[in-house]
Tab-separated table of N, CA, C and O in Angstrom:
chain	number	residue	atom	x	y	z
A	1	MET	N	-72.610	-17.461	9.622
A	1	MET	CA	-72.907	-17.318	11.315
A	1	MET	C	-73.769	-17.244	11.274
A	1	MET	O	-74.716	-16.313	10.226
A	2	ALA	N	-74.682	-17.466	11.751
A	2	ALA	CA	-75.712	-17.428	12.373
A	2	ALA	C	-76.595	-16.259	13.075
A	2	ALA	O	-75.530	-15.957	14.225
A	3	ARG	N	-76.950	-16.006	13.231
A	3	ARG	CA	-77.758	-14.848	13.495
A	3	ARG	C	-79.397	-15.022	14.235
A	3	ARG	O	-80.287	-14.091	13.591
A	4	PRO	N	-79.503	-15.856	15.434
A	4	PRO	CA	-81.156	-15.911	15.787
A	4	PRO	C	-81.722	-14.637	16.065
A	4	PRO	O	-82.618	-14.432	15.772
A	5	VAL	N	-80.895	-14.144	16.870
A	5	VAL	CA	-81.836	-12.502	17.417
A	5	VAL	C	-82.615	-11.664	16.142
A	5	VAL	O	-83.677	-11.303	15.623
A	6	GLU	N	-81.296	-11.513	14.833
A	6	GLU	CA	-81.452	-10.743	14.148
A	6	GLU	C	-82.556	-11.050	13.525
A	6	GLU	O	-83.714	-10.642	13.150
A	7	SER	N	-82.743	-12.816	12.758
A	7	SER	CA	-83.556	-13.702	12.337
A	7	SER	C	-84.823	-13.717	12.997
A	7	SER	O	-86.164	-13.100	12.620
A	8	ALA	N	-85.230	-13.339	14.497
A	8	ALA	CA	-86.024	-13.631	15.045
A	8	ALA	C	-86.829	-11.702	14.909
A	8	ALA	O	-88.219	-12.082	14.864
A	9	ILE	N	-86.145	-11.078	15.222
A	9	ILE	CA	-86.935	-10.290	14.738
A	9	ILE	C	-87.611	-9.728	13.589
A	9	ILE	O	-88.145	-8.844	13.575
A	10	HIS	N	-86.596	-10.091	12.236
A	10	HIS	CA	-86.631	-10.013	11.236
A	10	HIS	C	-88.413	-10.937	11.088
A	10	HIS	O	-89.330	-9.843	10.099
A	11	THR	N	-88.460	-11.794	11.088
A	11	THR	CA	-89.564	-12.522	11.118
A	11	THR	C	-90.790	-11.948	12.079
A	11	THR	O	-91.490	-11.829	11.179
A	12	LYS	N	-90.675	-11.942	13.249
A	12	LYS	CA	-91.904	-11.173	13.959
A	12	LYS	C	-92.302	-9.850	13.354
A	12	LYS	O	-93.551	-10.076	13.032
A	13	LEU	N	-91.484	-8.926	13.126
A	13	LEU	CA	-92.245	-7.905	12.541
A	13	LEU	C	-92.711	-7.984	10.836
A	13	LEU	O	-93.932	-7.200	10.852
A	14	VAL	N	-92.669	-8.832	9.791
A	14	VAL	CA	-93.075	-9.439	9.167
A	14	VAL	C	-94.468	-10.058	9.733
A	14	VAL	O	-95.297	-9.407	8.691
A	15	GLN	N	-94.386	-10.958	10.184
A	15	GLN	CA	-95.833	-11.413	10.977
A	15	GLN	C	-96.621	-10.868	11.378
A	15	GLN	O	-97.888	-10.637	11.055
A	16	SER	N	-96.307	-9.733	12.070
A	16	SER	CA	-97.119	-8.493	13.192
A	16	SER	C	-97.759	-7.266	12.309
A	16	SER	O	-98.468	-6.960	12.301
A	17	LEU	N	-96.233	-7.445	11.388
A	17	LEU	CA	-96.782	-5.835	10.738
A	17	LEU	C	-97.054	-5.771	9.056
A	17	LEU	O	-97.369	-5.180	8.445
A	18	ALA	N	-96.506	-7.016	8.633
A	18	ALA	CA	-97.124	-6.996	7.017
A	18	ALA	C	-96.195	-5.691	6.436
A	18	ALA	O	-96.573	-5.266	5.370
A	19	PRO	N	-94.749	-5.297	6.589
A	19	PRO	CA	-94.117	-4.068	6.178
A	19	PRO	C	-93.925	-4.400	4.680
A	19	PRO	O	-93.734	-5.601	4.015
A	20	THR	N	-93.817	-3.124	3.693
A	20	THR	CA	-93.605	-3.131	2.553
A	20	THR	C	-91.930	-2.772	2.387
A	20	THR	O	-91.224	-3.202	1.105
A	21	HIS	N	-91.793	-2.863	3.501
A	21	HIS	CA	-90.537	-2.194	3.425
A	21	HIS	C	-89.579	-2.858	5.254
A	21	HIS	O	-89.721	-2.121	6.044
A	22	LEU	N	-88.319	-3.365	5.063
A	22	LEU	CA	-87.511	-3.394	6.443
A	22	LEU	C	-86.067	-4.021	6.222
A	22	LEU	O	-86.265	-4.762	5.305
A	23	GLN	N	-85.931	-3.389	7.709
A	23	GLN	CA	-84.212	-3.378	7.485
A	23	GLN	C	-84.016	-3.602	9.151
A	23	GLN	O	-85.034	-2.915	9.750
A	24	VAL	N	-83.609	-4.652	9.217
A	24	VAL	CA	-83.345	-4.761	10.652
A	24	VAL	C	-81.259	-5.016	10.450
A	24	VAL	O	-81.003	-5.803	9.965
A	25	VAL	N	-80.847	-3.553	11.052
A	25	VAL	CA	-79.476	-3.479	11.227
A	25	VAL	C	-78.902	-3.707	12.294
A	25	VAL	O	-79.367	-3.217	13.543
A	26	ASN	N	-77.953	-4.514	12.434
A	26	ASN	CA	-77.292	-4.956	13.584
A	26	ASN	C	-76.298	-3.618	14.271
A	26	ASN	O	-75.750	-3.904	13.063
A	27	GLU	N	-76.617	-3.414	14.870
A	27	GLU	CA	-75.464	-1.709	15.429
A	27	GLU	C	-74.729	-2.286	16.693
A	27	GLU	O	-73.456	-1.748	16.961
A	28	SER	N	-74.636	-3.742	16.647
A	28	SER	CA	-73.990	-4.351	18.264
A	28	SER	C	-72.622	-3.237	18.242
A	28	SER	O	-72.109	-3.407	19.591
A	29	HIS	N	-72.165	-3.747	16.931
A	29	HIS	CA	-70.340	-3.496	16.606
A	29	HIS	C	-69.773	-1.958	17.144
A	29	HIS	O	-68.906	-2.243	17.552
A	30	MET	N	-70.960	-1.111	17.115
A	30	MET	CA	-70.788	0.179	17.517
A	30	MET	C	-70.833	0.068	19.212
A	30	MET	O	-70.607	1.651	19.593
A	31	HIS	N	-70.768	-0.616	20.144
A	31	HIS	CA	-71.281	-0.983	21.101
A	31	HIS	C	-69.856	-1.363	21.772
A	31	HIS	O	-69.286	-2.086	21.199
A	32	ALA	N	-69.534	-1.405	23.221
A	32	ALA	CA	-68.737	-1.611	24.335
A	32	ALA	C	-69.373	-3.449	24.590
A	32	ALA	O	-69.630	-4.042	25.883
A	33	VAL	N	-69.434	-4.286	23.604
A	33	VAL	CA	-70.045	-5.620	23.711
A	33	VAL	C	-69.359	-6.310	23.032
A	33	VAL	O	-68.227	-5.662	22.110
A	34	PRO	N	-69.144	-7.618	23.956
A	34	PRO	CA	-68.162	-8.872	22.818
A	34	PRO	C	-68.755	-8.557	21.404
A	34	PRO	O	-69.575	-8.677	20.879
A	35	ALA	N	-67.306	-9.435	20.726
A	35	ALA	CA	-67.686	-9.656	19.004
A	35	ALA	C	-68.793	-10.260	18.591
A	35	ALA	O	-69.350	-11.707	19.337
A	36	ASN	N	-69.590	-10.017	17.749
A	36	ASN	CA	-70.522	-10.843	17.104
A	36	ASN	C	-71.506	-11.044	17.825
A	36	ASN	O	-72.462	-11.803	18.490
A	37	SER	N	-71.871	-9.945	19.208
A	37	SER	CA	-72.889	-9.436	20.114
A	37	SER	C	-73.998	-9.244	18.855
A	37	SER	O	-74.041	-8.592	17.769
A	38	GLU	N	-75.375	-9.868	19.284
A	38	GLU	CA	-76.507	-9.303	19.230
A	38	GLU	C	-77.084	-8.479	20.208
A	38	GLU	O	-78.163	-9.147	20.743
A	39	THR	N	-77.417	-7.471	20.024
A	39	THR	CA	-77.503	-6.929	21.518
A	39	THR	C	-78.468	-5.120	21.143
A	39	THR	O	-79.067	-4.496	22.113
A	40	HIS	N	-77.872	-4.730	20.061
A	40	HIS	CA	-77.658	-2.905	19.871
A	40	HIS	C	-78.881	-3.033	18.325
A	40	HIS	O	-77.633	-3.824	17.401
A	41	PHE	N	-79.771	-3.045	17.801
A	41	PHE	CA	-80.325	-2.979	16.782
A	41	PHE	C	-81.147	-1.778	16.439
A	41	PHE	O	-81.507	-0.939	17.307
A	42	LYS	N	-80.956	-1.281	15.106
A	42	LYS	CA	-82.176	-0.602	14.854
A	42	LYS	C	-83.114	-1.436	13.726
A	42	LYS	O	-82.418	-2.140	12.568
A	43	VAL	N	-84.461	-1.181	13.434
A	43	VAL	CA	-85.211	-1.298	12.622
A	43	VAL	C	-85.800	-0.016	11.912
A	43	VAL	O	-86.199	0.623	12.393
A	44	VAL	N	-85.992	-0.403	10.257
A	44	VAL	CA	-86.950	0.576	9.547
A	44	VAL	C	-88.050	-0.112	9.098
A	44	VAL	O	-87.872	-1.708	8.289
A	45	VAL	N	-88.667	0.167	9.581
A	45	VAL	CA	-90.334	-0.654	9.427
A	45	VAL	C	-91.300	0.447	8.517
A	45	VAL	O	-91.590	1.218	9.235
A	46	VAL	N	-91.557	-0.218	7.412
A	46	VAL	CA	-92.553	0.603	6.469
A	46	VAL	C	-93.860	-0.064	6.338
A	46	VAL	O	-94.017	-1.279	5.882
A	47	SER	N	-95.289	0.342	6.889
A	47	SER	CA	-95.890	-0.352	6.841
A	47	SER	C	-97.340	0.502	7.117
A	47	SER	O	-97.662	1.097	7.040
A	48	GLU	N	-98.167	-0.381	6.182
A	48	GLU	CA	-99.456	0.341	6.054
A	48	GLU	C	-100.647	0.431	7.144
A	48	GLU	O	-100.975	1.369	7.399
A	49	ARG	N	-100.210	-0.277	8.151
A	49	ARG	CA	-100.506	-0.600	9.566
A	49	ARG	C	-100.469	0.714	10.057
A	49	ARG	O	-101.457	1.508	11.024
A	50	PHE	N	-99.568	1.704	9.948
A	50	PHE	CA	-99.311	2.658	10.318
A	50	PHE	C	-99.891	4.228	9.884
A	50	PHE	O	-99.772	5.012	10.699
A	51	GLU	N	-100.498	3.889	8.848
A	51	GLU	CA	-101.855	4.982	8.247
A	51	GLU	C	-102.825	5.417	9.682
A	51	GLU	O	-103.116	4.854	10.370
A	52	GLY	N	-103.126	6.859	9.946
A	52	GLY	CA	-103.327	7.165	10.858
A	52	GLY	C	-102.993	7.295	11.976
A	52	GLY	O	-103.561	7.744	13.553
A	53	MET	N	-102.239	7.082	12.239
A	53	MET	CA	-101.273	6.252	13.719
A	53	MET	C	-100.603	7.003	14.096
A	53	MET	O	-99.229	7.393	13.631
A	54	PRO	N	-100.364	7.978	15.302
A	54	PRO	CA	-99.416	8.344	16.221
A	54	PRO	C	-98.125	7.755	16.099
A	54	PRO	O	-97.968	6.297	16.098
A	55	LEU	N	-96.774	8.477	16.230
A	55	LEU	CA	-95.742	7.686	16.296
A	55	LEU	C	-95.400	7.110	17.431
A	55	LEU	O	-94.831	5.686	17.038
A	56	LEU	N	-95.715	7.153	18.081
A	56	LEU	CA	-95.621	6.193	19.821
A	56	LEU	C	-96.469	5.461	19.506
A	56	LEU	O	-95.805	4.149	19.767
A	57	GLN	N	-97.486	5.811	18.908
A	57	GLN	CA	-98.183	4.161	18.858
A	57	GLN	C	-97.882	3.348	17.683
A	57	GLN	O	-97.651	1.785	18.153
A	58	ARG	N	-96.967	3.621	16.996
A	58	ARG	CA	-95.951	2.888	15.622
A	58	ARG	C	-95.458	2.205	16.900
A	58	ARG	O	-94.555	0.798	16.671
A	59	HIS	N	-94.378	2.756	17.531
A	59	HIS	CA	-93.394	2.832	18.271
A	59	HIS	C	-94.194	0.959	19.506
A	59	HIS	O	-93.249	0.248	19.514
A	60	ARG	N	-95.010	1.555	19.554
A	60	ARG	CA	-95.718	0.300	20.788
A	60	ARG	C	-96.090	-0.779	20.080
A	60	ARG	O	-95.926	-1.752	20.110
A	61	LEU	N	-96.812	-0.992	18.783
A	61	LEU	CA	-96.719	-1.868	17.747
A	61	LEU	C	-95.361	-2.904	17.813
A	61	LEU	O	-95.576	-3.926	17.852
A	62	VAL	N	-94.179	-2.259	17.597
A	62	VAL	CA	-93.398	-2.926	17.313
A	62	VAL	C	-92.777	-3.291	18.232
A	62	VAL	O	-92.125	-4.343	18.502
A	63	ASN	N	-92.764	-2.712	19.785
A	63	ASN	CA	-92.370	-3.059	20.651
A	63	ASN	C	-92.834	-4.635	21.481
A	63	ASN	O	-93.025	-5.547	21.882
A	64	GLU	N	-94.522	-4.468	20.983
A	64	GLU	CA	-95.142	-5.597	21.551
A	64	GLU	C	-94.644	-6.594	20.759
A	64	GLU	O	-94.523	-7.794	21.444
A	65	ALA	N	-94.435	-6.127	19.420
A	65	ALA	CA	-93.840	-7.801	18.114
A	65	ALA	C	-92.517	-7.821	18.613
A	65	ALA	O	-92.586	-9.405	18.981
A	66	LEU	N	-91.766	-7.525	19.403
A	66	LEU	CA	-90.445	-7.848	19.958
A	66	LEU	C	-90.272	-8.043	21.391
A	66	LEU	O	-89.054	-7.695	22.017
A	67	LYS	N	-91.362	-8.228	22.183
A	67	LYS	CA	-91.500	-7.930	23.918
A	67	LYS	C	-90.546	-9.215	24.049
A	67	LYS	O	-89.756	-8.279	25.182
A	68	GLU	N	-90.329	-10.255	23.453
A	68	GLU	CA	-89.804	-11.778	24.163
A	68	GLU	C	-88.169	-10.836	23.493
A	68	GLU	O	-87.161	-11.325	24.664
A	69	GLU	N	-87.675	-10.602	22.805
A	69	GLU	CA	-86.382	-9.899	22.302
A	69	GLU	C	-85.550	-9.155	23.444
A	69	GLU	O	-84.776	-9.058	23.806
A	70	LEU	N	-86.718	-7.918	23.474
A	70	LEU	CA	-86.610	-6.834	24.229
A	70	LEU	C	-86.617	-7.098	26.180
A	70	LEU	O	-85.690	-6.544	26.652
A	71	ALA	N	-87.292	-8.192	26.498
A	71	ALA	CA	-86.936	-8.615	27.814
A	71	ALA	C	-85.402	-9.700	28.255
A	71	ALA	O	-85.218	-9.884	28.838
A	72	SER	N	-85.144	-9.987	26.934
A	72	SER	CA	-84.099	-10.787	27.203
A	72	SER	C	-82.925	-10.482	26.398
A	72	SER	O	-82.078	-10.378	27.157
A	73	SER	N	-82.343	-10.641	25.072
A	73	SER	CA	-81.428	-10.419	24.475
A	73	SER	C	-80.795	-8.748	23.901
A	73	SER	O	-79.643	-8.395	24.085
A	74	VAL	N	-82.143	-8.816	23.666
A	74	VAL	CA	-81.668	-6.869	23.253
A	74	VAL	C	-81.676	-5.715	24.287
A	74	VAL	O	-82.644	-5.665	24.691
A	75	HIS	N	-80.294	-5.232	23.958
A	75	HIS	CA	-80.683	-4.043	25.085
A	75	HIS	C	-81.010	-2.620	24.571
A	75	HIS	O	-81.531	-1.852	25.140
A	76	ALA	N	-80.611	-2.705	23.186
A	76	ALA	CA	-81.375	-1.303	22.191
A	76	ALA	C	-81.630	-1.319	21.185
A	76	ALA	O	-81.523	-2.051	20.428
A	77	LEU	N	-82.798	-0.781	21.004
A	77	LEU	CA	-83.523	-0.677	20.309
A	77	LEU	C	-84.038	0.552	19.115
A	77	LEU	O	-84.602	1.293	20.255
A	78	SER	N	-83.671	0.852	17.988
A	78	SER	CA	-83.600	2.167	17.566
A	78	SER	C	-85.015	1.919	16.632
A	78	SER	O	-84.552	1.233	15.370
A	79	ILE	N	-85.957	3.048	16.569
A	79	ILE	CA	-87.360	2.146	15.302
A	79	ILE	C	-87.244	3.273	14.378
A	79	ILE	O	-87.636	4.733	15.069
A	80	GLN	N	-87.713	3.073	13.140
A	80	GLN	CA	-88.066	4.276	12.617
A	80	GLN	C	-89.303	3.061	11.604
A	80	GLN	O	-89.304	2.414	11.197
A	81	ALA	N	-90.537	3.913	12.083
A	81	ALA	CA	-91.761	3.432	11.455
A	81	ALA	C	-92.103	4.428	10.771
A	81	ALA	O	-93.038	5.672	11.452
A	82	ARG	N	-92.320	4.098	9.288
A	82	ARG	CA	-93.068	4.799	9.252
A	82	ARG	C	-94.426	4.662	7.817
A	82	ARG	O	-93.969	3.143	7.592
A	83	THR	N	-95.140	5.253	7.012
A	83	THR	CA	-96.074	4.621	5.895
A	83	THR	C	-95.585	4.273	4.600
A	83	THR	O	-94.885	5.127	4.808
A	84	PRO	N	-96.141	3.920	3.892
A	84	PRO	CA	-95.260	3.583	3.026
A	84	PRO	C	-95.386	5.218	2.025
A	84	PRO	O	-94.239	5.424	1.459
A	85	ARG	N	-96.683	5.911	2.455
A	85	ARG	CA	-96.139	7.240	1.695
A	85	ARG	C	-95.245	8.221	2.350
A	85	ARG	O	-94.574	8.695	1.463
A	86	GLN	N	-94.841	8.292	3.936
A	86	GLN	CA	-93.719	9.009	3.987
A	86	GLN	C	-92.437	8.262	3.971
A	86	GLN	O	-91.282	9.122	3.064
A	87	TRP	N	-92.252	7.128	3.398
A	87	TRP	CA	-91.588	6.195	2.732
A	87	TRP	C	-90.949	6.673	1.530
A	87	TRP	O	-89.819	7.062	0.908
A	88	GLY	N	-91.926	6.936	0.929
A	88	GLY	CA	-91.953	7.175	-0.648
A	88	GLY	C	-90.867	8.142	-0.885
A	88	GLY	O	-90.451	9.306	-1.495
A	89	ALA	N	-91.642	9.454	-0.007
A	89	ALA	CA	-91.219	10.690	-0.261
A	89	ALA	C	-89.672	11.054	0.186
A	89	ALA	O	-89.196	12.111	0.386
A	90	GLU	N	-89.779	10.212	1.538
A	90	GLU	CA	-87.791	10.372	2.305
A	90	GLU	C	-87.609	9.278	2.060
A	90	GLU	O	-87.833	8.680	3.459
A	91	PRO	N	-87.120	8.306	1.351
A	91	PRO	CA	-86.890	7.022	1.562
A	91	PRO	C	-85.476	7.197	2.234
A	91	PRO	O	-84.020	6.348	1.492
A	92	HIS	N	-85.038	7.317	3.434
A	92	HIS	CA	-83.769	7.597	3.969
A	92	HIS	C	-83.665	6.643	5.238
A	92	HIS	O	-84.725	6.773	6.122
A	93	VAL	N	-82.934	6.352	5.913
A	93	VAL	CA	-82.357	5.765	6.782
A	93	VAL	C	-81.665	6.439	8.120
A	93	VAL	O	-80.817	7.307	7.387
A	94	ASP	N	-82.302	7.443	8.906
A	94	ASP	CA	-81.077	8.673	9.754
A	94	ASP	C	-80.510	7.524	10.307
A	94	ASP	O	-79.990	6.285	10.671
A	95	LYS	N	-79.150	8.051	10.016
A	95	LYS	CA	-77.593	8.139	11.013
A	95	LYS	C	-77.924	7.784	12.475
A	95	LYS	O	-78.398	8.541	13.229
A	96	SER	N	-77.100	6.775	13.201
A	96	SER	CA	-77.718	6.310	14.476
A	96	SER	C	-76.720	7.165	15.158
A	96	SER	O	-75.007	7.359	14.881
A	97	PRO	N	-77.054	7.813	16.237
A	97	PRO	CA	-75.522	8.752	16.931
A	97	PRO	C	-74.878	7.400	17.755
A	97	PRO	O	-75.095	6.352	17.766
A	98	ALA	N	-73.303	8.447	18.420
A	98	ALA	CA	-72.479	7.548	18.963
A	98	ALA	C	-73.372	7.217	20.600
A	98	ALA	O	-74.004	7.650	21.058
A	99	CYS	N	-72.560	6.174	20.356
A	99	CYS	CA	-72.939	5.069	22.164
A	99	CYS	C	-72.521	6.112	23.280
A	99	CYS	O	-71.514	6.657	23.053
A	100	MET	N	-73.486	6.758	24.083
A	100	MET	CA	-73.214	7.101	25.077
A	100	MET	C	-72.665	6.189	26.506
A	100	MET	O	-72.088	7.144	27.693
A	101	GLY	N	-72.747	4.938	26.086
A	101	GLY	CA	-72.520	4.141	27.387
A	101	GLY	C	-71.468	3.873	27.538
A	101	GLY	O	-70.411	4.417	27.269
A	102	GLY	N	-71.170	2.576	27.978
A	102	GLY	CA	-69.408	2.289	28.137
A	102	GLY	C	-68.838	2.595	27.158
A	102	GLY	O	-67.325	2.702	26.770
A	103	SER	N	-68.872	2.227	25.558
A	103	SER	CA	-68.134	2.850	24.492
A	103	SER	C	-67.473	4.119	24.238
A	103	SER	O	-66.717	4.449	23.397
A	104	LYS	N	-67.980	5.017	24.677
A	104	LYS	CA	-67.324	6.108	24.666
A	104	LYS	C	-66.145	6.632	25.185
A	104	LYS	O	-65.306	6.994	24.993
A	105	HIS	N	-65.712	5.126	26.117
A	105	HIS	CA	-64.112	5.065	26.099
A	105	HIS	C	-63.799	4.075	25.373
A	105	HIS	O	-62.057	3.133	25.748
A	106	ASP	N	-64.244	3.754	24.062
A	106	ASP	CA	-63.766	2.915	23.473
A	106	ASP	C	-62.993	3.611	22.270
A	106	ASP	O	-63.310	4.652	21.121
A	107	GLN	N	-61.908	3.521	22.073
A	107	GLN	CA	-60.349	4.162	21.536
A	107	GLN	C	-60.626	4.218	19.768
A	107	GLN	O	-60.711	4.749	19.261
A	108	HIS	N	-61.628	3.080	19.800
A	108	HIS	CA	-61.971	2.492	18.348
A	108	HIS	C	-63.015	2.589	17.908
A	108	HIS	O	-63.602	2.746	16.880
A	109	MET	N	-63.801	3.610	18.799
A	109	MET	CA	-65.237	3.834	18.259
A	109	MET	C	-65.326	5.045	17.182
A	109	MET	O	-66.530	4.898	15.978
A	110	GLU	N	-64.312	5.553	16.864
A	110	GLU	CA	-64.683	6.725	15.452
A	110	GLU	C	-64.461	5.969	14.512
A	110	GLU	O	-65.306	5.982	13.010
A	111	THR	N	-63.613	5.336	14.270
A	111	THR	CA	-63.716	3.960	13.165
A	111	THR	C	-64.800	3.486	13.148
A	111	THR	O	-64.981	2.985	11.571
A	112	LYS	N	-65.657	2.150	13.905
A	112	LYS	CA	-66.434	1.774	13.643
A	112	LYS	C	-67.507	2.607	13.191
A	112	LYS	O	-68.748	2.066	12.635
A	113	LEU	N	-67.650	3.996	13.401
A	113	LEU	CA	-68.156	4.913	13.393
A	113	LEU	C	-68.293	5.600	12.357
A	113	LEU	O	-69.154	6.317	11.480
A	114	GLY	N	-67.185	5.337	11.412
A	114	GLY	CA	-66.669	5.627	10.018
A	114	GLY	C	-66.161	7.331	10.074
A	114	GLY	O	-66.103	7.878	9.204
A	115	ALA	N	-65.517	7.674	11.406
A	115	ALA	CA	-65.424	8.934	11.519
A	115	ALA	C	-64.077	9.156	11.964
A	115	ALA	O	-63.718	7.755	11.783
A	116	SER	N	-63.260	10.104	11.338
A	116	SER	CA	-61.774	9.804	11.478
A	116	SER	C	-61.370	10.501	13.135
A	116	SER	O	-62.259	10.851	13.435
A	117	PRO	N	-60.302	9.737	13.402
A	117	PRO	CA	-59.679	9.784	15.439
A	117	PRO	C	-59.884	11.284	15.565
A	117	PRO	O	-58.751	11.834	14.526
A	118	LYS	N	-60.321	11.478	16.637
A	118	LYS	CA	-59.897	13.070	16.663
A	118	LYS	C	-58.398	13.167	17.088
A	118	LYS	O	-57.761	12.292	18.132
A	119	GLU	N	-57.224	13.786	16.919
A	119	GLU	CA	-55.723	14.059	17.324
A	119	GLU	C	-55.906	14.958	18.576
A	119	GLU	O	-56.246	15.701	19.220
């Protein structure tokens, strides 16, 4: 199945940040959206461009690269922006929190997150 938004995010981040590591994770299935949606994403970007830059500025660079998607199809974007040295010292992806929006009433949310349902 084609993933045009995910592909656009990947392409734009590669072009703008020349990352040494990049993960684009579609987390839409964890939210109360139709199947196969492309509305909620997590990106893990490791780039030398982030050296000496505060976290806020790193996020601004990612947001600027994805401004078209953020203005149209992407509802939520989680960003982990690290330098190669930071990634080398701690190469892990933070777990996403449960959605606090409409999906908090989804009876299947625990299953989507990989947790056992509450009894």
